[in-house]
mmCIF file of C-alpha atoms and ligand atoms in Angstrom:
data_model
loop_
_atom_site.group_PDB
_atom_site.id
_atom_site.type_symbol
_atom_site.label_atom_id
_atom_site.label_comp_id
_atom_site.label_asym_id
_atom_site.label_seq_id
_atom_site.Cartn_x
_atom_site.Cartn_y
_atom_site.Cartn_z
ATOM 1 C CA UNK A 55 1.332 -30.676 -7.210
ATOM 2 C CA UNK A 56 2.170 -27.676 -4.942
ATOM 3 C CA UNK A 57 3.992 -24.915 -7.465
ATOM 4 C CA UNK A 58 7.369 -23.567 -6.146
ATOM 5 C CA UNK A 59 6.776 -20.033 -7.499
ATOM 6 C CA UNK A 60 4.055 -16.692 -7.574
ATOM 7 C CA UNK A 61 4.270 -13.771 -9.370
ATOM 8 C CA UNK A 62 3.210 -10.863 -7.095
ATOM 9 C CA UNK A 63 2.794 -7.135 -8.740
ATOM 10 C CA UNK A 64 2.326 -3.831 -6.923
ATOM 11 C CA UNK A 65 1.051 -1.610 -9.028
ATOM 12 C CA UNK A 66 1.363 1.832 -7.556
ATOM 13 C CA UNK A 67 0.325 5.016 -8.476
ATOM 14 C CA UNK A 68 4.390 6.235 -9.637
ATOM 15 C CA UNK A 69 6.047 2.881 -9.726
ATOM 16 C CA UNK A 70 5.198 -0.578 -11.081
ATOM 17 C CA UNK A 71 7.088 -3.475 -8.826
ATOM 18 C CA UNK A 72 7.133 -7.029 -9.755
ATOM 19 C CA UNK A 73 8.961 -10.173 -7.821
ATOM 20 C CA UNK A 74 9.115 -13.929 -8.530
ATOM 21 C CA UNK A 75 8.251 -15.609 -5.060
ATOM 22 C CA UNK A 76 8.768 -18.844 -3.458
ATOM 23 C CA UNK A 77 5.906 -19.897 -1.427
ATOM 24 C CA UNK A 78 8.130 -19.009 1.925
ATOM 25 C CA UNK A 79 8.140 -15.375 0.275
ATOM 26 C CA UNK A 80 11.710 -15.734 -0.502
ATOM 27 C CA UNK A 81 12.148 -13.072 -3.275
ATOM 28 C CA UNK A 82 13.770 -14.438 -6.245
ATOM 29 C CA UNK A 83 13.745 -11.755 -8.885
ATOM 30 C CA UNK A 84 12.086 -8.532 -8.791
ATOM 31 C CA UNK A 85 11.812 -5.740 -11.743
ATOM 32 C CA UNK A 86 10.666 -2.112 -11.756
ATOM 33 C CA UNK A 87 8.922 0.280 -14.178
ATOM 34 C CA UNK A 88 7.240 3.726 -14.022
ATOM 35 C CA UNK A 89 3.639 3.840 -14.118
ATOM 36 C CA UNK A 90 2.491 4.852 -17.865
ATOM 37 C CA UNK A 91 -0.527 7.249 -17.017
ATOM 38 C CA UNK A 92 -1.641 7.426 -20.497
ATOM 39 C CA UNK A 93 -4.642 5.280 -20.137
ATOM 40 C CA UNK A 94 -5.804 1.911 -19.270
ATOM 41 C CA UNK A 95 -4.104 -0.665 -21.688
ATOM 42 C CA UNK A 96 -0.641 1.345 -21.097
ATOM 43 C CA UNK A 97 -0.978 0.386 -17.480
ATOM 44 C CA UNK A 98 -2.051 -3.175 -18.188
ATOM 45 C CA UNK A 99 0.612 -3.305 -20.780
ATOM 46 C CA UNK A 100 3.426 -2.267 -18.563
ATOM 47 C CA UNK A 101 2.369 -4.488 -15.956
ATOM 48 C CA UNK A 102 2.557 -7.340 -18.776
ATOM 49 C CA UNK A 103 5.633 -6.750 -19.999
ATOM 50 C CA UNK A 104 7.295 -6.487 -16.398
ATOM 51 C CA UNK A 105 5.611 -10.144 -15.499
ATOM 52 C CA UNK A 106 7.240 -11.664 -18.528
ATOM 53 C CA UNK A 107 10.921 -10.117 -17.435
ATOM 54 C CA UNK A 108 10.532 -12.065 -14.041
ATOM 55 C CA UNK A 109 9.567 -15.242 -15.357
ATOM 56 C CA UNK A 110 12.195 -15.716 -17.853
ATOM 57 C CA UNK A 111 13.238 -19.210 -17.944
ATOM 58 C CA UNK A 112 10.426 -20.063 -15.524
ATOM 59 C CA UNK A 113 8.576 -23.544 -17.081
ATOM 60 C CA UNK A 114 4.683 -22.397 -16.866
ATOM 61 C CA UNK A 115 3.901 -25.404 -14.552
ATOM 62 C CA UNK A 116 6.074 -24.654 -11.667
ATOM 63 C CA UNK A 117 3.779 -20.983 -11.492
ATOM 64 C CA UNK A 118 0.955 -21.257 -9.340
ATOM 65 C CA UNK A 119 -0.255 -17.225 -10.319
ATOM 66 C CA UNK A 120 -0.088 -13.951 -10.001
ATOM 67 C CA UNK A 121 -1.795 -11.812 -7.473
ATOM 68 C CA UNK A 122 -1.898 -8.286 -8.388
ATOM 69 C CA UNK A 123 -2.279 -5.448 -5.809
ATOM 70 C CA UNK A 124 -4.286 -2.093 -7.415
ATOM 71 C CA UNK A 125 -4.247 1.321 -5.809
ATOM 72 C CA UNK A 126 -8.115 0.999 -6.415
ATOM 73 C CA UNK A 127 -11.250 -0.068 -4.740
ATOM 74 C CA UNK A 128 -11.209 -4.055 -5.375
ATOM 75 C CA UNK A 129 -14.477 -6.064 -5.096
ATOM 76 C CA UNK A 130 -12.845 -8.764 -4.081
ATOM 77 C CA UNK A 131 -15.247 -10.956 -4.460
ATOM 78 C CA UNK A 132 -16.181 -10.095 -7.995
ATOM 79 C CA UNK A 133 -12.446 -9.626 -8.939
ATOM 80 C CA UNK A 134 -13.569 -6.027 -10.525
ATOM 81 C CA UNK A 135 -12.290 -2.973 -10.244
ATOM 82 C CA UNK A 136 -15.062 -0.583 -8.708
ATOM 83 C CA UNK A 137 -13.541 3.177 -8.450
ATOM 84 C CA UNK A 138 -9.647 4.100 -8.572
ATOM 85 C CA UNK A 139 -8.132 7.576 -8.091
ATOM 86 C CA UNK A 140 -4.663 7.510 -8.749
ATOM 87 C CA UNK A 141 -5.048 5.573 -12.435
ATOM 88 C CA UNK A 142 -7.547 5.207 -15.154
ATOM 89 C CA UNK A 143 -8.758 1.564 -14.066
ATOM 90 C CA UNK A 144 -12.017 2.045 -13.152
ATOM 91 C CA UNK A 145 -14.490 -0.532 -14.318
ATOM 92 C CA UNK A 146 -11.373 -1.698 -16.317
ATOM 93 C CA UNK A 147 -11.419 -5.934 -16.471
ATOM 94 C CA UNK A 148 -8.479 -5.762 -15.301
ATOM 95 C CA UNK A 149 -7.971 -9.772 -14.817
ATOM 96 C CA UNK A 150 -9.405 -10.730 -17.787
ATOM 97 C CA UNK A 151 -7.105 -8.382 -19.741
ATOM 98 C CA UNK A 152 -3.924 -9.566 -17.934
ATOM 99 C CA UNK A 153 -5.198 -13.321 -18.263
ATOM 100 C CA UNK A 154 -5.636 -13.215 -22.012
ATOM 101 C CA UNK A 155 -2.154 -12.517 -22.489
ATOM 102 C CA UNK A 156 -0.367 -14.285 -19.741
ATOM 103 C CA UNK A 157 -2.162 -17.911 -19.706
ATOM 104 C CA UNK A 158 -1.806 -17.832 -15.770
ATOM 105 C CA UNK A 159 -4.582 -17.315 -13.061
ATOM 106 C CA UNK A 160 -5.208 -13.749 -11.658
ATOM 107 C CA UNK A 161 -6.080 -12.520 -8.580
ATOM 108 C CA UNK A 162 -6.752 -8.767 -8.010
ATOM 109 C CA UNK A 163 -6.939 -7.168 -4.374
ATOM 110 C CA UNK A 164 -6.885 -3.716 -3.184
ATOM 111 C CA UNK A 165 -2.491 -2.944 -2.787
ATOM 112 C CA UNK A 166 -2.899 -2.306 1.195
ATOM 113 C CA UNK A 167 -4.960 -5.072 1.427
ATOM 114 C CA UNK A 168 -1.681 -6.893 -0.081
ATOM 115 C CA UNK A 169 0.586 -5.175 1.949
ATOM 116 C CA UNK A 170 -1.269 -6.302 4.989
ATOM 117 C CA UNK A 171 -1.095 -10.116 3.833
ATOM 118 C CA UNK A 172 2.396 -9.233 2.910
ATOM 119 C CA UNK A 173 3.470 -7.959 6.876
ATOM 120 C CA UNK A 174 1.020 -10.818 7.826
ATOM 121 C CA UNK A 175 2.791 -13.845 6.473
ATOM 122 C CA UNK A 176 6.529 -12.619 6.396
ATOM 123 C CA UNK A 177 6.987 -9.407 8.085
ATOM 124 C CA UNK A 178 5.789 -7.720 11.412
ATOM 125 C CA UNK A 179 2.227 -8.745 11.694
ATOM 126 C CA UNK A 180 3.334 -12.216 11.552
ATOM 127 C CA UNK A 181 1.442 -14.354 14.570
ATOM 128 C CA UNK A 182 -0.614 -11.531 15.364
ATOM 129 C CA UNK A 183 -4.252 -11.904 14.629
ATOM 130 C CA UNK A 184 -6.014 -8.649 14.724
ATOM 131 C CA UNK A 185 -3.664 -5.849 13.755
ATOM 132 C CA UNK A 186 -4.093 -2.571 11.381
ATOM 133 C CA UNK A 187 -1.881 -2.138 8.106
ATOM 134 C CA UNK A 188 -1.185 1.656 7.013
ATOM 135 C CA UNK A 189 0.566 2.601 3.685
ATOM 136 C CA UNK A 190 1.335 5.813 3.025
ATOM 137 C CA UNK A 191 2.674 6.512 -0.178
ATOM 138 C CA UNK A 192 0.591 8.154 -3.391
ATOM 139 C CA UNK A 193 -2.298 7.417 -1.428
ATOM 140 C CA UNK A 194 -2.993 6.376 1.625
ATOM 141 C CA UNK A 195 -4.141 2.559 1.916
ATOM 142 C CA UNK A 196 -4.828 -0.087 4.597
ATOM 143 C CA UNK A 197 -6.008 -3.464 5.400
ATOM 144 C CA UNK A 198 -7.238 -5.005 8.603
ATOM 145 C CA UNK A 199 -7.345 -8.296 10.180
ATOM 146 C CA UNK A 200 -9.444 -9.665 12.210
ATOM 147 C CA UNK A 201 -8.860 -12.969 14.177
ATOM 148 C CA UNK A 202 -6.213 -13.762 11.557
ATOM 149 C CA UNK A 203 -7.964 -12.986 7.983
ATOM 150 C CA UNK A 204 -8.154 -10.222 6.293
ATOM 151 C CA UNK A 205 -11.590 -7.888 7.261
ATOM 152 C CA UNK A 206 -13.123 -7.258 3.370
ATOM 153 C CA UNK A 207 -16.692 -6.029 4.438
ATOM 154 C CA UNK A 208 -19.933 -6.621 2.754
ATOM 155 C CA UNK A 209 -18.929 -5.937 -0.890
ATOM 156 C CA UNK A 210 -14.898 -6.926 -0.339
ATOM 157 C CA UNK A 211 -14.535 -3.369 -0.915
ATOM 158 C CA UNK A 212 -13.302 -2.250 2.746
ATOM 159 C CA UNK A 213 -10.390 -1.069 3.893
ATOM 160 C CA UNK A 214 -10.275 2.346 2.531
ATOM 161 C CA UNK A 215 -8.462 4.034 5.445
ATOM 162 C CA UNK A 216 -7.257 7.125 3.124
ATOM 163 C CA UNK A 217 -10.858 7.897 2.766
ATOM 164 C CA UNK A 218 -12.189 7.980 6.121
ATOM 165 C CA UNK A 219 -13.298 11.512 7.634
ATOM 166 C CA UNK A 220 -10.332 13.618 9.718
ATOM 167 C CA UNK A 221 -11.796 17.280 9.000
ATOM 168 C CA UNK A 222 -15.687 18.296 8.789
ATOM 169 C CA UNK A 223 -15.543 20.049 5.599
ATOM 170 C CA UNK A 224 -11.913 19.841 5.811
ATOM 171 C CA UNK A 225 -9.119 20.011 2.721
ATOM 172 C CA UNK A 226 -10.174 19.050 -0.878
ATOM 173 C CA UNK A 227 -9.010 14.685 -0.850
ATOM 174 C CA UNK A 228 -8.081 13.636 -4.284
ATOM 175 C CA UNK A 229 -10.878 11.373 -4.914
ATOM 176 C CA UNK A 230 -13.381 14.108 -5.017
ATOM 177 C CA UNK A 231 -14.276 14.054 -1.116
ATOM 178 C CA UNK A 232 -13.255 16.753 1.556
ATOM 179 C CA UNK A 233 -11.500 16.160 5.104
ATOM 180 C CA UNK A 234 -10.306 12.820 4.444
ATOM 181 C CA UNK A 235 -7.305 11.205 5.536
ATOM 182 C CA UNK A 236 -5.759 11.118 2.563
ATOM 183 C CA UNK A 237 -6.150 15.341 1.883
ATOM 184 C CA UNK A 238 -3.260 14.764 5.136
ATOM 185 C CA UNK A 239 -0.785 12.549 4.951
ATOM 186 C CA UNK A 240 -0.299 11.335 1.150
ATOM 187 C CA UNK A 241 2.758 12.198 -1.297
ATOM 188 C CA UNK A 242 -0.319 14.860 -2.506
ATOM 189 C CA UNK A 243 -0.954 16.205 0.856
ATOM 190 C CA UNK A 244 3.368 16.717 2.137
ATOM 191 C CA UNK A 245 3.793 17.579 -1.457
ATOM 192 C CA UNK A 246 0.827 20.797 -1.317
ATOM 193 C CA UNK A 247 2.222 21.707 2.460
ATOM 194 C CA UNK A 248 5.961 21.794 1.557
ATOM 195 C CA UNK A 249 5.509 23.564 -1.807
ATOM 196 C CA UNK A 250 2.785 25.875 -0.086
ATOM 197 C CA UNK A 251 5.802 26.559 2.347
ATOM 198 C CA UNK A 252 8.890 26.623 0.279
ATOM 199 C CA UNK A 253 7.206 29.325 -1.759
ATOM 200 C CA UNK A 254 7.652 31.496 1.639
ATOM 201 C CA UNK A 255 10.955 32.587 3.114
ATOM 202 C CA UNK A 256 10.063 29.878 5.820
ATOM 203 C CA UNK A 257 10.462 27.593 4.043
ATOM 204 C CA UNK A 258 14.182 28.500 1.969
ATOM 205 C CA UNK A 259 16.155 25.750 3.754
ATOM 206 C CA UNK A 260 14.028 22.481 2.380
ATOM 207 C CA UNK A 261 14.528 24.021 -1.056
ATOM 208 C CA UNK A 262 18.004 24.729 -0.877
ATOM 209 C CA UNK A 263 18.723 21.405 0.714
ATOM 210 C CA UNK A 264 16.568 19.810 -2.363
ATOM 211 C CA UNK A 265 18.392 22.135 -5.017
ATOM 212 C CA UNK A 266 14.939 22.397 -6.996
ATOM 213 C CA UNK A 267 12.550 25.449 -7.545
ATOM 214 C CA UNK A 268 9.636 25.374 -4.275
ATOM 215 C CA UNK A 269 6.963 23.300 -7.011
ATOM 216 C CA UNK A 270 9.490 20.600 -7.563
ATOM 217 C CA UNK A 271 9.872 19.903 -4.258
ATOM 218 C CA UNK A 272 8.699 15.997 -3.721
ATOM 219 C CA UNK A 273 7.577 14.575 -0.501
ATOM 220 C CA UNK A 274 10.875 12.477 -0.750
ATOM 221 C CA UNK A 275 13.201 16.077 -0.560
ATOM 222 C CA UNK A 276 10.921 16.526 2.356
ATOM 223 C CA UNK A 277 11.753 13.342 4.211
ATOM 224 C CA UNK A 278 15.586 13.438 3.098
ATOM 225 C CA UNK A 279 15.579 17.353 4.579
ATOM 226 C CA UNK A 280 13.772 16.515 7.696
ATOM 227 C CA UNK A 281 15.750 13.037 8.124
ATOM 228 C CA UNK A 282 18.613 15.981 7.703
ATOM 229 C CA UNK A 283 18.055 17.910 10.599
ATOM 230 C CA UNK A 284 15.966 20.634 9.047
ATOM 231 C CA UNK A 285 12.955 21.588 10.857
ATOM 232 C CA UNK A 286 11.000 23.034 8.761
ATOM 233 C CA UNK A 287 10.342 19.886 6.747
ATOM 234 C CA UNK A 288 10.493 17.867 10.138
ATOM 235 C CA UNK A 289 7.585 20.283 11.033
ATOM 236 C CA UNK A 290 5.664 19.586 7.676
ATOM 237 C CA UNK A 291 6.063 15.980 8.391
ATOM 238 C CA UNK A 292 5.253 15.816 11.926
ATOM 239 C CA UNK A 293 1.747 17.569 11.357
ATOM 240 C CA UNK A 294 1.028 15.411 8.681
ATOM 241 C CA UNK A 295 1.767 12.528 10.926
ATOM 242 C CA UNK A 296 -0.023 13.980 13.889
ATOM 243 C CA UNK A 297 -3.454 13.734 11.832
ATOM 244 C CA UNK A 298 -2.220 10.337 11.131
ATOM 245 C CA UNK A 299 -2.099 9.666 14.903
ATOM 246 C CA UNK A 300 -5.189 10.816 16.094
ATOM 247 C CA UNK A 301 -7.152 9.260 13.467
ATOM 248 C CA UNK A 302 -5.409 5.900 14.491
ATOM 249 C CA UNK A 303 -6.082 6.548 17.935
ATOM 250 C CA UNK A 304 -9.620 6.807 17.218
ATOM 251 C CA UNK A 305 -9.826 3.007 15.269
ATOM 252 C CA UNK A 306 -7.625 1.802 17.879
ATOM 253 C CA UNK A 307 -11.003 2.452 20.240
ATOM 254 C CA UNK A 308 -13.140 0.876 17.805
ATOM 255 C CA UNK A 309 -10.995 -2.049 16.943
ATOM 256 C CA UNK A 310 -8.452 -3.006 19.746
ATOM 257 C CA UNK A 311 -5.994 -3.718 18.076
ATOM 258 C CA UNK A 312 -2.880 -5.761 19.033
ATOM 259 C CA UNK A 313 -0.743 -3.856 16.344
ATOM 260 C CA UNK A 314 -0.545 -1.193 14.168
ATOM 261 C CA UNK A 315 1.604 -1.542 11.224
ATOM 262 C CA UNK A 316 3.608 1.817 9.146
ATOM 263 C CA UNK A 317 4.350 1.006 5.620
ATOM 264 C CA UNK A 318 4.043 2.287 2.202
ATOM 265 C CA UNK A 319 6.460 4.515 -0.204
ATOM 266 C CA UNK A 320 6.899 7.595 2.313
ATOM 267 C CA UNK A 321 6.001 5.578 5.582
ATOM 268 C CA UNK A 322 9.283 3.110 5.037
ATOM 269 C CA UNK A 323 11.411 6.306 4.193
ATOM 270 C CA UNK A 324 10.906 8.116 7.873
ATOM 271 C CA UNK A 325 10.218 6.730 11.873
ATOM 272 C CA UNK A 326 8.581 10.288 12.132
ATOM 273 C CA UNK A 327 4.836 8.965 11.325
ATOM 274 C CA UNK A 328 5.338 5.553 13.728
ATOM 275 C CA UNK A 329 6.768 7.647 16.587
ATOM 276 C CA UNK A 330 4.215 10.234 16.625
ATOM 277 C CA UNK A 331 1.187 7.746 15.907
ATOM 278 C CA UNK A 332 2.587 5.738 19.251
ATOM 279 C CA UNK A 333 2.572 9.175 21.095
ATOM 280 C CA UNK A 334 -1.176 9.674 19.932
ATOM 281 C CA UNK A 335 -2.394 6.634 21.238
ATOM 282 C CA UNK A 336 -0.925 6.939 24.364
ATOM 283 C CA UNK A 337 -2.222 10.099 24.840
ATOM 284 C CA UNK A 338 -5.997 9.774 22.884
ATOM 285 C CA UNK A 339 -6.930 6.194 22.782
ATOM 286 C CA UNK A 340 -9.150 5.095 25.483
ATOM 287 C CA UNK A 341 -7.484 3.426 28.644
ATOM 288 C CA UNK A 342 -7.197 -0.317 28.583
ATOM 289 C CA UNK A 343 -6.593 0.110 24.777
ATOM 290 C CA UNK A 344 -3.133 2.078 24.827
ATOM 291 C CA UNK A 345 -1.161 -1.744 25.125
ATOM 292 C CA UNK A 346 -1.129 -1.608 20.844
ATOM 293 C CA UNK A 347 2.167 -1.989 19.366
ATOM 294 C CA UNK A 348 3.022 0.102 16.735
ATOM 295 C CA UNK A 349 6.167 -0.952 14.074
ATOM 296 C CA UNK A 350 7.118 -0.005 10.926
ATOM 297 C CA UNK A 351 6.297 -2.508 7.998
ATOM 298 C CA UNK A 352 9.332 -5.448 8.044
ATOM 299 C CA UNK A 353 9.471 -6.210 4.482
ATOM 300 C CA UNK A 354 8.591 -2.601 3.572
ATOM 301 C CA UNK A 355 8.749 -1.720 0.139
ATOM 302 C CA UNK A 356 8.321 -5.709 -0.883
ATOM 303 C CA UNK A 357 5.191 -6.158 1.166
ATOM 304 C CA UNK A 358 3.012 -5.137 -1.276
ATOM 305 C CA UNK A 359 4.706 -7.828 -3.928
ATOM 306 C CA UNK A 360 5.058 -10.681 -1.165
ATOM 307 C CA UNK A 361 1.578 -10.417 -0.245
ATOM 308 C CA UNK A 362 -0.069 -10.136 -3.767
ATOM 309 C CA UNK A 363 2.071 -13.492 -4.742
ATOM 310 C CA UNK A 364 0.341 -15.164 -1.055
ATOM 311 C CA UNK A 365 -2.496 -14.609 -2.413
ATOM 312 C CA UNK A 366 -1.851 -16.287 -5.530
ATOM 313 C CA UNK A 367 -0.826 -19.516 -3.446
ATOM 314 C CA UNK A 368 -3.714 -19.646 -1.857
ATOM 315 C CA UNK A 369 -6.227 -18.907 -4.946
ATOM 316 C CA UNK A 370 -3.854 -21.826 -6.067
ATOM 317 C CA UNK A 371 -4.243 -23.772 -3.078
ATOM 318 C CA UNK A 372 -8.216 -22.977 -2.894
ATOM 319 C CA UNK A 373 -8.193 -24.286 -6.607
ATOM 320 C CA UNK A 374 -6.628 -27.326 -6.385
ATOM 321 C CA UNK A 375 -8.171 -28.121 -2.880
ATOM 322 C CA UNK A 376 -4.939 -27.984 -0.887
ATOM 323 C CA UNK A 377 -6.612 -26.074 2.248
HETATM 324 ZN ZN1 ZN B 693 -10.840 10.742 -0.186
#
């Protein structure tokens, strides 16, 4: 029997986001909590509790799963949780906790790996088969495909886009590394320039705008104050997106790419870090590779929930011997 519904979870590094999903990713119910960053079981917990909201009145045989996206390295193929930044999850059995509780398969991948199924099946990567997904948002994620399936690597552990190098000995990245992408253009990263800034007489307009102190300004008062005309948070953004841009331009020379796709938290919030990447490639990637498309993420926010809930059709599928 082919199960109507999925349960797909995005667990994020501020926000945990939960939907009930038809196998056409039609959304049917969706729930929201905070992240608990207490420790380990208060994530797994929390996760829990918002699965059994969303499947209230939901007989256990019409659910096929639930896929659960991690802001963490996934070995995919092992289903365990190798090195996370953001949360205390590292070399936490993450499935096996969640499946003791819930009596439902589990399936664990990386959250911009999930995003990128996510655009991939219902969103704007739909019909294309090689194309890059980029979510910015705590962290900065990503997941590739290549000839229409998602690239893992060797260990199912690739896709780390956040982590790749921008700057030779370059700003301090908040898994322990210098230079890397993520030191740029995460929440951390506009959050340490705008603050940095605010704390100057430069920067007086974002926090007035914001109506908070310069360290409580959040990279969304940065977006809402740039989307708001005022430049000095424009400027904060655009640098932070020009990094973005010419480290894009440099896979889109190594991958050809037919599309590039701008997601995440902060990416869905502002068309500043899509228009500038565009502009980068035009003017850095290599001729005969400056044809990519570039869009922001379709279902956005949700593509991170759609996607972990495809991939708990097709474990099902894969299961059952549907393929
Ligand atoms: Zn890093």
């Amino acid at each position: 029997m082919r199960n109507s519904y999925a349960v797909g979870v995005d667990v994020g590094g501020t926000k945990i986001a939960v939907g009930l999903v038809e196998r056409k990713g039609r959304l049917l119910k969706q729930s929201t909590r905070n992240t608990p960053t207490s420790g380990p079981f208060a994530v797994v917990d929390a996760v829990i509790a918002v699965i059994d909201e969303v499947l209230v009145g939901i007989h256990p045989s019409e659910v096929a799963g639930i896929g659960i996206g991690l802001p963490a390295q996934v070995d995919f193929f092992r289903q365990t949780v190798e090195f996370c930044t953001n949360l205390p999850l590292a070399g936490v059995d993450v499935r096996s906790l969640v499946m003791s509780r819930v009596k439902y398969e589990v399936v664990l991948d990386n959250d911009g790996h999930a995003a990128a199924v996510g655009e991939s099946r219902f969103g704007a990567a739909k019909g294309v088969r090689d194309f890059l997904m980029v979510t910015i948002g705590t962290g900065v994620g990503g997941g590739l495909f290549v000839g229409g399936e998602p690239y893992r690597g060797h260990r199912g552990l690739g896709g780390e886009l956040g982590h790749t190098m921008v700057v030779v000995g370059g700003l301090p990245c908040p898994c322990g590394g210098v230079g890397h992408l993520e030191a740029y253009v995460s929440r951390f990263a506009i959050e340490r320039d705008a603050r940095e800034t605010a704390a100057t007489f430069r920067g007086a307009t974002m926090t007035r705008f914001a109506g908070v102190e310069a360290g409580e300004l959040t990279a969304e008062h940065v977006i809402a104050a740039a989307n708001a005309g005022d430049e000095v948070a424009a400027g904060i953004l655009m640098e932070s997106a020009n990094v973005l841009g010419a480290s894009l331009a440099g896979m889109v020379n190594l991958l050809n790419p037919e599309l590039i796709v701008i997601g995440g938290g902060l990416g869905d919030r502002t068309a500043i870090f899509a228009e500038v990447v565009a502009v980068a490639i035009e003017r850095e990637a290599m001729a005969g590779r400056r044809d990519v498309r570039v869009a922001r993420a379709e279902v956005g926010n949700d593509a991170g929930v759609l996607g972990a809930a495809a991939l708990a059709f097709d474990e099902y599928d894969a299961r059952e011997g549907l393929h």
